[in-house]
């Protein structure tokens, strides 16, 4: 992304292909040297956990990352959020950090006790103290200290509608007398549906990017991961400015419809919250954005209220498939989370979190009064989870390096070294830090007349047969968006990337998404890029982007 570097020129470079000196040779940052692979060599580095996990996978140059993490202090935050496969890789990483003399600071506010014990075992320790606490493991001893949690409000729990139209009406009613409301849903499609259901309004823009709309005196915003990079950044900045800790521009009446992108990491504060049913630890994370900071509140929201869709199930068990909740989260964990909250009217995170998490992840009791059919469903999804967890544990052990103590004696020879960025590498051989549907990065481009343009105003023409300049590549990179719908992904990977993009570190693994009148048909799916909604699929069933 550094334009000065891409414009560097050096002189007197011998070119074997021509047998002469090239006095105008470019300095090219080949992929081995790009920032993602060398970032861990710097004195300080910040990134996603994936960059650290790549160090223990069979990837090209994984040893560079592993060496960069040796004899360091490695901080891993929000570790409760990973599935069994990624958690297994995390265990391998911690064992290697231990062997390499590194210190690991592992943090979570909602970690199940069994998972905490597994993590501690990677450094050779055990503990079972009450929440909250800090455990320190050294070669000499293990010390644990519990402490008082910070003052946190008690949340009143209420049920919320599940239907998008009914939910939208409930949101509008909740802010009639004022207040800032967050509605966190489990899929992009559901977020778009609820946003639409709130009605049409005057667009709200930030730097030319549409971030929301003004509907009957209420500012409505939409935020999810299926926006082009530049637009997503503009929306994130808008949300932080309006709902962040230091906000001085807080709207009088507003609704934010969002997916899990606001669940953690962003320091946001709302007067009232609505949420889809989710695993209990993630519900607690979402609730952490409710009355998060000291400030004056509208009278109607003096008491923090958390409304949960699916809490009052119509029938014996909540319907998880109607809105694809079972596609996003483990069905059994959702059932247990629903069960753990039955009859709960007040939630005290500082006091109740540990008990609730244990009831979901450690207990094995079944709800009373279930019909034989519902009981079969309950037991069936539990067994499916156990089988899947066992499979993912085996997969993580196969994908990661052998234990440090046995590594030098191992006969394993990683023949297939994959590249984490290349979508053309066979998926069965690609080393992955997370399971789930693979994704591909696309650059939405607009077919207007006889030309292809980067914008709808036909201002910036794009020649796919010509190598882009540094500034052109950067412009296109800021328009990229990641798509993971199966049919779309497979159709796009069958297409060749433009040859002119192969030498661009920003575009080499991208595919152009050619939109005709704002729509592209890929893999039997119509894909539109809406200025308000982001990428919209025509057949959104079980969408989990």
XYZ file of N, CA and C in Angstrom, residues 262-497:
708
model
N -20.003 -5.804 15.324
C -19.973 -4.892 16.476
C -19.981 -5.649 17.801
N -19.870 -6.960 17.732
C -19.996 -7.797 18.928
C -18.827 -7.618 19.888
N -17.656 -7.372 19.347
C -16.480 -7.193 20.185
C -15.489 -6.297 19.451
N -14.495 -5.844 20.169
C -13.427 -4.984 19.646
C -13.826 -3.522 19.539
N -15.024 -3.214 19.021
C -15.435 -1.817 18.918
C -16.019 -1.348 20.253
N -15.546 -0.216 20.744
C -16.011 0.332 22.021
C -17.252 1.185 21.756
N -18.417 0.549 21.772
C -19.681 1.219 21.480
C -20.588 1.171 22.694
N -21.538 2.101 22.748
C -22.405 2.229 23.920
C -23.819 2.570 23.451
N -24.797 1.747 23.858
C -26.181 1.945 23.441
C -27.110 1.999 24.654
N -28.256 2.617 24.451
C -29.236 2.760 25.532
C -30.125 1.529 25.660
N -30.363 0.841 24.567
C -31.204 -0.356 24.573
C -30.693 -1.272 23.469
N -30.863 -2.586 23.653
C -30.315 -3.532 22.681
C -31.302 -4.639 22.360
N -31.324 -5.004 21.078
C -32.038 -6.177 20.592
C -30.997 -7.125 19.997
N -31.217 -8.426 20.158
C -30.261 -9.402 19.631
C -30.981 -10.662 19.206
N -30.488 -11.291 18.146
C -30.921 -12.648 17.826
C -30.377 -13.605 18.872
N -31.033 -14.750 19.022
C -30.508 -15.805 19.881
C -29.119 -16.206 19.394
N -28.173 -16.301 20.316
C -26.781 -16.641 19.999
C -26.214 -17.441 21.163
N -25.049 -18.066 20.995
C -24.410 -18.739 22.132
C -24.271 -17.790 23.314
N -24.422 -18.320 24.524
C -24.520 -17.475 25.713
C -23.303 -16.574 25.881
N -22.112 -17.071 25.579
C -20.921 -16.229 25.732
C -20.947 -15.041 24.776
N -21.505 -15.251 23.582
C -21.589 -14.151 22.624
C -22.720 -13.196 22.977
N -23.790 -13.707 23.560
C -24.843 -12.813 24.065
C -24.289 -11.899 25.148
N -23.444 -12.440 26.007
C -22.821 -11.623 27.046
C -21.892 -10.579 26.428
N -21.193 -10.947 25.364
C -20.342 -9.986 24.673
C -21.190 -8.860 24.079
N -22.299 -9.227 23.459
C -23.176 -8.212 22.871
C -23.736 -7.295 23.958
N -24.144 -7.893 25.063
C -24.703 -7.097 26.164
C -23.675 -6.124 26.727
N -22.394 -6.403 26.531
C -21.357 -5.495 27.010
C -21.368 -4.146 26.325
N -22.136 -4.001 25.243
C -22.291 -2.711 24.558
C -23.529 -1.961 25.036
N -24.201 -2.481 26.025
C -25.426 -1.878 26.560
C -25.106 -1.155 27.866
N -25.374 0.179 27.913
C -25.034 1.008 29.082
C -23.573 0.784 29.466
N -22.699 0.808 28.478
C -21.287 0.483 28.687
C -20.562 1.579 29.462
N -20.937 2.836 29.246
C -20.243 3.958 29.876
C -21.241 4.839 30.634
N -20.710 5.586 31.574
C -21.535 6.511 32.343
C -21.942 7.696 31.469
N -23.247 7.892 31.317
C -23.769 9.046 30.582
C -25.264 9.161 30.865
N -25.811 10.308 30.583
C -27.245 10.495 30.777
C -28.006 9.688 29.734
N -29.134 9.100 30.147
C -29.940 8.265 29.262
C -31.362 8.814 29.204
N -32.071 8.548 28.128
C -33.499 8.881 28.091
C -34.235 8.148 29.210
N -35.250 8.762 29.752
C -35.988 8.162 30.878
C -36.479 6.761 30.547
N -36.907 6.553 29.316
C -37.447 5.246 28.931
C -36.396 4.152 28.974
N -35.115 4.558 28.960
C -34.033 3.566 28.935
C -33.089 3.724 30.116
N -33.623 4.226 31.232
C -32.805 4.366 32.438
C -32.350 3.000 32.933
N -33.189 1.978 32.733
C -32.827 0.597 33.049
C -32.409 -0.114 31.770
N -31.230 -0.708 31.714
C -30.791 -1.375 30.476
C -31.653 -2.596 30.168
N -32.156 -2.648 28.945
C -33.037 -3.733 28.507
C -32.395 -4.480 27.349
N -32.307 -5.792 27.484
C -31.801 -6.650 26.424
C -32.950 -7.517 25.909
N -33.353 -7.300 24.677
C -34.452 -8.038 24.045
C -33.851 -9.098 23.129
N -34.282 -10.349 23.262
C -33.677 -11.451 22.510
C -34.738 -12.126 21.636
N -34.509 -12.122 20.324
C -35.390 -12.840 19.398
C -35.165 -14.339 19.557
N -36.253 -15.074 19.642
C -36.164 -16.519 19.798
C -36.150 -16.988 21.224
N -36.169 -16.049 22.182
C -36.154 -16.439 23.595
C -37.454 -17.124 23.974
N -38.575 -16.577 23.527
C -39.872 -17.210 23.719
C -40.201 -18.002 22.467
N -39.761 -19.224 22.407
C -39.972 -20.042 21.218
C -41.434 -20.447 21.121
N -41.966 -20.374 19.910
C -43.325 -20.853 19.668
C -43.216 -22.351 19.412
N -43.491 -23.132 20.410
C -43.258 -24.565 20.344
C -42.288 -24.956 21.438
N -41.835 -26.190 21.407
C -40.997 -26.675 22.491
C -39.550 -26.226 22.373
N -39.053 -26.092 21.157
C -37.688 -25.632 20.919
C -37.722 -24.500 19.897
N -36.808 -23.556 19.991
C -36.781 -22.472 19.002
C -36.479 -22.991 17.607
N -37.064 -22.335 16.601
C -36.811 -22.690 15.205
C -35.511 -22.026 14.770
N -34.481 -22.817 14.559
C -33.166 -22.276 14.223
C -32.943 -22.152 12.726
N -33.741 -22.851 11.933
C -33.487 -22.895 10.493
C -34.171 -21.770 9.731
N -35.228 -21.170 10.286
C -35.988 -20.159 9.543
C -35.099 -19.002 9.097
N -34.198 -18.574 9.970
C -33.300 -17.468 9.637
C -31.838 -17.908 9.595
N -31.611 -19.207 9.408
C -30.263 -19.778 9.229
C -29.379 -19.605 10.451
N -29.954 -19.513 11.644
C -29.127 -19.416 12.850
C -28.317 -20.673 13.049
N -28.873 -21.827 12.643
C -28.148 -23.090 12.805
C -27.012 -23.213 11.798
N -26.996 -22.359 10.786
C -25.891 -22.354 9.837
C -24.717 -21.541 10.380
N -25.030 -20.565 11.206
C -24.005 -19.681 11.759
C -23.399 -20.277 13.026
N -24.257 -20.842 13.891
C -23.809 -21.339 15.191
C -24.220 -22.792 15.381
N -23.564 -23.450 16.315
C -23.857 -24.843 16.642
C -25.269 -24.940 17.225
N -26.100 -25.818 16.634
C -27.499 -25.931 17.063
C -27.610 -26.293 18.538
N -26.812 -27.248 18.978
C -26.915 -27.679 20.378
C -26.555 -26.552 21.337
N -25.549 -25.746 20.998
C -25.165 -24.617 21.861
C -26.282 -23.582 21.884
N -26.948 -23.356 20.753
C -28.080 -22.427 20.735
C -29.231 -22.948 21.595
N -29.525 -24.236 21.486
C -30.578 -24.820 22.327
C -30.239 -24.678 23.810
N -29.014 -24.975 24.168
C -28.624 -24.880 25.575
C -28.633 -23.420 26.051
N -28.260 -22.492 25.187
C -28.299 -21.076 25.557
C -29.745 -20.643 25.786
N -30.626 -21.058 24.900
C -32.063 -20.776 25.068
C -32.573 -21.371 26.382
N -32.186 -22.607 26.650
C -32.621 -23.295 27.867
C -32.086 -22.602 29.115
N -30.837 -22.146 29.070
C -30.226 -21.522 30.250
C -30.888 -20.194 30.612
N -31.541 -19.554 29.641
C -32.172 -18.247 29.882
C -33.663 -18.346 30.162
N -34.219 -19.546 30.134
C -35.640 -19.694 30.428
C -35.941 -19.280 31.871
N -36.880 -18.372 32.014
C -37.256 -17.904 33.340
C -36.347 -16.835 33.910
N -35.279 -16.474 33.218
C -34.354 -15.437 33.700
C -34.897 -14.074 33.287
N -35.144 -13.219 34.261
C -35.665 -11.877 33.974
C -34.617 -10.801 34.161
N -33.584 -11.094 34.954
C -32.515 -10.130 35.200
C -31.172 -10.813 35.028
N -30.314 -10.171 34.274
C -28.988 -10.719 34.003
C -27.943 -9.832 34.654
N -27.120 -10.420 35.528
C -26.030 -9.697 36.188
C -24.711 -10.297 35.700
N -24.100 -9.712 34.678
C -22.917 -10.328 34.074
C -21.805 -10.634 35.067
N -21.550 -9.717 35.999
C -20.443 -9.927 36.935
C -20.686 -11.122 37.854
N -21.956 -11.457 38.086
C -22.281 -12.546 39.013
C -22.768 -13.809 38.299
N -23.436 -13.624 37.159
C -24.114 -14.750 36.520
C -23.346 -15.362 35.357
N -22.333 -14.668 34.859
C -21.684 -15.119 33.627
C -21.124 -16.536 33.754
N -20.371 -16.792 34.835
C -19.743 -18.103 34.986
C -20.789 -19.212 35.048
N -21.842 -18.992 35.828
C -22.863 -20.022 35.970
C -23.569 -20.288 34.646
N -23.910 -19.219 33.922
C -24.599 -19.387 32.648
C -23.721 -20.119 31.638
N -22.443 -19.758 31.572
C -21.539 -20.399 30.626
C -21.374 -21.879 30.954
N -21.282 -22.198 32.249
C -21.164 -23.604 32.649
C -22.435 -24.373 32.308
N -23.604 -23.725 32.462
C -24.871 -24.392 32.149
C -24.981 -24.714 30.664
N -24.321 -23.913 29.838
C -24.382 -24.146 28.398
C -23.321 -25.134 27.949
N -22.089 -24.967 28.404
C -20.977 -25.732 27.845
C -20.569 -26.942 28.672
N -20.910 -26.985 29.951
C -20.472 -28.101 30.797
C -21.605 -29.025 31.232
N -22.824 -28.507 31.326
C -23.952 -29.315 31.813
C -24.484 -30.208 30.698
N -25.181 -31.276 31.101
C -25.730 -32.217 30.128
C -27.206 -32.507 30.380
N -27.855 -31.765 31.289
C -29.262 -32.021 31.569
C -30.128 -31.586 30.396
N -31.333 -32.145 30.324
C -32.273 -31.821 29.262
C -33.471 -31.074 29.831
N -34.113 -30.229 29.035
C -35.304 -29.516 29.511
C -36.417 -30.495 29.876
N -37.146 -30.176 30.925
C -38.302 -30.995 31.296
C -39.463 -30.703 30.346
N -40.292 -31.695 30.148
C -41.535 -31.481 29.415
C -41.415 -31.505 27.912
N -40.250 -31.855 27.371
C -40.128 -31.936 25.921
C -40.890 -33.148 25.397
N -41.492 -33.008 24.232
C -42.129 -34.153 23.598
C -41.057 -35.128 23.133
N -41.484 -36.316 22.778
C -40.505 -37.311 22.321
C -39.801 -36.841 21.051
N -40.533 -36.132 20.184
C -39.930 -35.625 18.953
C -38.874 -34.567 19.262
N -39.213 -33.613 20.139
C -38.266 -32.561 20.503
C -37.058 -33.141 21.233
N -37.298 -34.176 22.048
C -36.181 -34.791 22.766
C -35.229 -35.478 21.780
N -35.774 -36.088 20.743
C -34.924 -36.693 19.716
C -34.094 -35.638 18.995
N -34.722 -34.476 18.714
C -33.995 -33.384 18.062
C -32.855 -32.913 18.965
N -33.162 -32.704 20.241
C -32.160 -32.251 21.214
C -30.968 -33.213 21.259
N -31.267 -34.503 21.399
C -30.189 -35.494 21.502
C -29.455 -35.653 20.177
N -30.179 -35.500 19.081
C -29.550 -35.637 17.771
C -28.530 -34.540 17.499
N -28.896 -33.287 17.798
C -27.949 -32.194 17.536
C -26.764 -32.252 18.499
N -27.000 -32.786 19.703
C -25.879 -32.950 20.633
C -24.873 -33.959 20.094
N -25.369 -35.088 19.592
C -24.462 -36.091 19.057
C -23.745 -35.576 17.814
N -24.464 -34.806 16.977
C -23.830 -34.219 15.791
C -22.687 -33.293 16.201
N -22.894 -32.518 17.265
C -21.853 -31.617 17.746
C -20.643 -32.403 18.245
N -20.890 -33.458 19.022
C -19.785 -34.260 19.547
C -18.985 -34.898 18.411
N -19.684 -35.413 17.406
C -19.001 -36.028 16.270
C -18.197 -34.988 15.497
N -18.796 -33.815 15.296
C -18.112 -32.767 14.550
C -16.890 -32.262 15.319
N -17.034 -32.120 16.624
C -15.891 -31.676 17.440
C -14.734 -32.674 17.361
N -15.062 -33.959 17.415
C -14.008 -34.978 17.328
C -13.302 -34.915 15.977
N -14.096 -34.707 14.907
C -13.511 -34.595 13.567
C -12.618 -33.367 13.464
N -13.075 -32.234 13.979
C -12.293 -31.001 13.891
C -11.020 -31.081 14.733
N -11.082 -31.790 15.838
C -9.870 -31.975 16.639
C -8.833 -32.768 15.862
N -9.288 -33.809 15.164
C -8.361 -34.594 14.342
C -7.804 -33.744 13.204
N -8.651 -32.922 12.607
C -8.198 -32.074 11.507
C -7.156 -31.059 11.971
N -7.367 -30.486 13.141
C -6.408 -29.493 13.636
C -5.065 -30.143 13.947
N -5.094 -31.356 14.506
C -3.835 -32.051 14.787
C -3.102 -32.396 13.502
N -3.862 -32.746 12.451
C -3.237 -33.086 11.173
C -2.697 -31.854 10.462
N -3.341 -30.715 10.651
C -2.941 -29.495 9.942
C -1.748 -28.812 10.582
N -1.612 -28.945 11.907
C -0.566 -28.223 12.612
C 0.732 -28.996 12.716
N 1.775 -28.299 13.134
C 3.062 -28.944 13.371
C 2.948 -29.951 14.500
N 3.855 -30.897 14.484
C 3.927 -31.866 15.573
C 4.339 -31.146 16.858
N 4.119 -31.778 17.990
C 4.536 -31.191 19.264
C 6.033 -30.888 19.226
N 6.454 -29.776 19.826
C 7.875 -29.406 19.785
C 8.792 -30.513 20.285
N 8.378 -31.230 21.331
C 9.247 -32.252 21.913
C 9.507 -33.404 20.943
N 8.577 -33.632 20.022
C 8.728 -34.754 19.085
C 9.079 -34.297 17.680
N 9.124 -33.006 17.476
C 9.196 -32.510 16.104
C 10.452 -32.976 15.368
N 11.604 -32.897 16.018
C 12.842 -33.264 15.343
C 12.925 -34.756 15.061
N 12.134 -35.549 15.811
C 12.139 -36.994 15.580
C 11.022 -37.409 14.638
N 10.226 -36.422 14.197
C 9.063 -36.739 13.370
C 9.503 -37.121 11.961
N 8.818 -38.088 11.395
C 9.100 -38.485 10.017
C 8.234 -37.732 9.029
N 7.378 -36.854 9.562
C 6.453 -36.126 8.691
C 7.225 -35.222 7.743
N 6.822 -35.224 6.491
C 7.452 -34.366 5.493
C 6.350 -33.595 4.783
N 6.131 -32.331 5.136
C 5.045 -31.566 4.515
C 5.341 -31.263 3.052
N 4.842 -32.136 2.181
C 5.130 -32.003 0.757
C 4.364 -30.834 0.153
N 3.094 -30.704 0.528
C 2.228 -29.704 -0.083
C 2.224 -28.440 0.773
N 3.038 -27.472 0.383
C 3.064 -26.192 1.091
C 2.154 -25.240 0.361
N 1.103 -24.747 1.024
C 0.116 -23.918 0.360
C 0.373 -22.448 0.616
N -0.354 -21.624 -0.107
C -0.277 -20.176 0.031
C -1.629 -19.711 0.533
N -1.642 -19.041 1.675
C -2.923 -18.707 2.296
C -3.766 -17.741 1.504
N -3.174 -17.017 0.524
C -3.914 -16.016 -0.232
C -4.427 -16.505 -1.574
N -3.937 -17.641 -2.039
C -4.212 -18.055 -3.412
C -5.478 -18.910 -3.490
N -6.579 -18.402 -4.065
C -7.807 -19.194 -4.145
C -7.704 -20.337 -5.137
N -6.673 -20.324 -6.015
C -6.521 -21.397 -6.992
C -5.851 -22.639 -6.408
N -5.243 -22.516 -5.233
C -4.616 -23.687 -4.615
C -5.719 -24.667 -4.202
N -5.586 -25.975 -4.492
C -6.656 -26.936 -4.188
C -7.105 -26.840 -2.726
N -8.416 -26.644 -2.473
C -8.891 -26.474 -1.091
C -8.518 -27.618 -0.178
N -8.477 -28.853 -0.711
C -8.191 -30.000 0.154
C -6.765 -29.945 0.683
N -5.857 -29.230 -0.033
C -4.462 -29.138 0.393
C -4.153 -27.822 1.076
N -5.096 -26.861 1.028
C -4.809 -25.534 1.552
C -4.834 -25.549 3.074
N -3.761 -25.064 3.670
C -3.725 -24.943 5.126
C -4.648 -23.816 5.543
N -5.529 -24.101 6.500
C -6.518 -23.103 6.899
C -6.474 -22.888 8.401
N -6.720 -21.658 8.820
C -6.802 -21.364 10.240
C -8.228 -21.520 10.755
N -9.194 -21.540 9.846
C -10.603 -21.674 10.236
C -11.308 -22.565 9.228
N -12.274 -23.325 9.717
C -13.109 -24.117 8.826
C -14.274 -23.252 8.344
N -15.148 -23.850 7.576
C -16.262 -23.078 7.046
C -16.065 -22.831 5.563
N -17.021 -22.127 4.980
C -16.981 -21.881 3.548
C -15.799 -21.003 3.184
N -15.041 -21.376 2.145
C -13.945 -20.515 1.694
C -14.497 -19.255 1.049
N -13.680 -18.227 0.969
C -14.117 -16.968 0.381
C -13.155 -16.543 -0.720
N -13.619 -15.657 -1.562
C -12.801 -15.110 -2.641
C -13.022 -13.606 -2.683
N -11.968 -12.878 -2.977
C -12.041 -11.425 -3.007
C -12.329 -10.952 -4.426
N -13.339 -10.098 -4.569
C -13.726 -9.592 -5.879
C -13.616 -8.076 -5.901
N -13.453 -7.535 -7.113
C -13.453 -6.092 -7.334
C -14.681 -5.765 -8.167
N -15.733 -5.189 -7.584
C -16.909 -4.822 -8.378
C -16.556 -3.743 -9.404
N -16.855 -4.014 -10.666
C -16.617 -3.074 -11.761
C -17.909 -2.923 -12.560
N -18.077 -1.775 -13.193
C -19.340 -1.452 -13.854
C -19.156 -1.393 -15.370
N -19.952 -2.194 -16.068
C -19.972 -2.147 -17.522
C -20.919 -1.039 -17.964
N -20.359 -0.002 -18.573
C -21.152 1.139 -19.025
C -20.783 1.400 -20.480
N -21.763 1.230 -21.368
C -21.475 1.366 -22.785
C -20.499 0.306 -23.225
N -19.423 0.737 -23.878
C -18.404 -0.200 -24.344
C -17.246 -0.352 -23.368
N -17.300 0.388 -22.245
C -16.173 0.382 -21.322
C -16.476 -0.266 -19.990
N -15.411 -0.458 -19.193
C -15.508 -0.974 -17.826
C -14.951 0.098 -16.901
N -15.695 0.400 -15.841
C -15.337 1.512 -14.975
C -15.346 1.084 -13.508
N -14.555 1.810 -12.715
C -14.496 1.530 -11.283
C -15.628 2.208 -10.527
N -16.393 3.062 -11.201
C -17.477 3.802 -10.543
C -18.678 3.880 -11.474
N -19.830 4.211 -10.881
C -21.071 4.269 -11.666
C -21.176 5.534 -12.507
N -20.290 6.507 -12.286
C -20.334 7.750 -13.052
C -19.439 7.695 -14.285
N -18.834 6.547 -14.541
C -17.963 6.349 -15.703
C -16.808 7.341 -15.718
N -16.265 7.621 -14.533
C -15.146 8.557 -14.418
C -13.802 7.846 -14.513
N -13.694 6.678 -13.858
C -12.412 5.965 -13.795
C -12.515 4.672 -14.604
N -12.013 4.719 -15.821
C -12.075 3.545 -16.694
C -10.997 2.540 -16.298
N -11.314 1.262 -16.445
C -10.401 0.180 -16.087
C -10.154 -0.679 -17.318
N -8.905 -0.827 -17.703
C -8.521 -1.700 -18.809
C -7.959 -2.980 -18.201
N -8.731 -4.062 -18.259
C -8.332 -5.321 -17.630
C -7.151 -5.967 -18.333
N -6.802 -5.497 -19.512
C -5.665 -6.051 -20.239
C -4.386 -5.270 -19.983
N -4.477 -4.194 -19.238
C -3.309 -3.343 -18.990
C -2.930 -3.390 -17.520
N -1.632 -3.517 -17.236
C -1.152 -3.541 -15.858
C -1.494 -2.219 -15.170
N -2.190 -2.275 -14.048
C -2.581 -1.025 -13.381
C -1.391 -0.340 -12.726
N -1.435 0.982 -12.702
C -0.427 1.735 -11.961
C -0.654 1.535 -10.474
N 0.270 2.010 -9.666
C 0.133 1.863 -8.214
C -1.133 2.536 -7.714
N -1.426 3.736 -8.212
C -2.619 4.445 -7.751
C -3.885 3.763 -8.239
N -3.879 3.213 -9.453
C -5.050 2.491 -9.949
C -5.290 1.213 -9.142
N -4.200 0.484 -8.833
C -4.337 -0.742 -8.036
C -4.885 -0.430 -6.659
N -4.420 0.676 -6.067
C -4.917 1.053 -4.750
C -6.399 1.391 -4.808
N -6.813 2.110 -5.840
C -8.229 2.447 -5.987
C -9.087 1.177 -6.072
N -8.624 0.222 -6.878
C -9.382 -1.021 -7.023
C -9.372 -1.833 -5.733
N -8.228 -1.850 -5.048
C -8.126 -2.584 -3.788
C -9.134 -2.066 -2.754
N -9.349 -0.774 -2.712
C -10.272 -0.179 -1.744
C -11.728 -0.492 -2.088
N -11.969 -1.072 -3.255
C -13.325 -1.463 -3.644
C -13.584 -2.953 -3.440
N -12.572 -3.700 -2.981
C -12.730 -5.144 -2.884
C -13.736 -5.533 -1.800
N -14.353 -6.672 -2.012
C -15.266 -7.253 -1.030
C -15.112 -8.766 -1.106
N -15.232 -9.422 0.038
C -15.051 -10.872 0.110
C -16.402 -11.578 0.032
N -16.506 -12.600 -0.816
C -17.742 -13.362 -0.998
C -17.479 -14.834 -0.678
N -18.412 -15.462 0.037
C -18.199 -16.867 0.406
C -19.367 -17.769 0.043
N -20.362 -17.255 -0.651
C -21.457 -18.130 -1.075
C -20.905 -19.217 -1.983
N -21.288 -20.470 -1.713
C -20.635 -21.609 -2.359
C -20.698 -21.540 -3.876
N -21.895 -21.361 -4.443
C -22.023 -21.335 -5.890
C -21.230 -20.210 -6.513
N -21.247 -19.052 -5.866
C -20.513 -17.890 -6.360
C -19.012 -18.143 -6.270
N -18.578 -18.669 -5.130
C -17.151 -18.942 -4.932
C -16.620 -19.898 -6.000
N -17.304 -21.011 -6.206
C -16.805 -22.011 -7.154
C -16.822 -21.475 -8.584
N -17.846 -20.690 -8.931
C -17.903 -20.126 -10.281
C -16.768 -19.137 -10.510
N -16.456 -18.336 -9.510
C -15.402 -17.329 -9.657
C -14.013 -17.962 -9.684
N -13.803 -19.027 -8.897
C -12.482 -19.675 -8.907
C -12.213 -20.371 -10.232
N -13.269 -20.705 -10.976
C -13.078 -21.320 -12.292
C -12.671 -20.286 -13.337
N -12.880 -19.012 -13.028
C -12.459 -17.952 -13.933
C -10.995 -17.600 -13.662
N -10.290 -17.244 -14.704
C -8.906 -16.818 -14.545
C -8.857 -15.357 -14.119
N -7.965 -15.051 -13.187
C -7.740 -13.649 -12.839
C -7.055 -12.958 -14.013
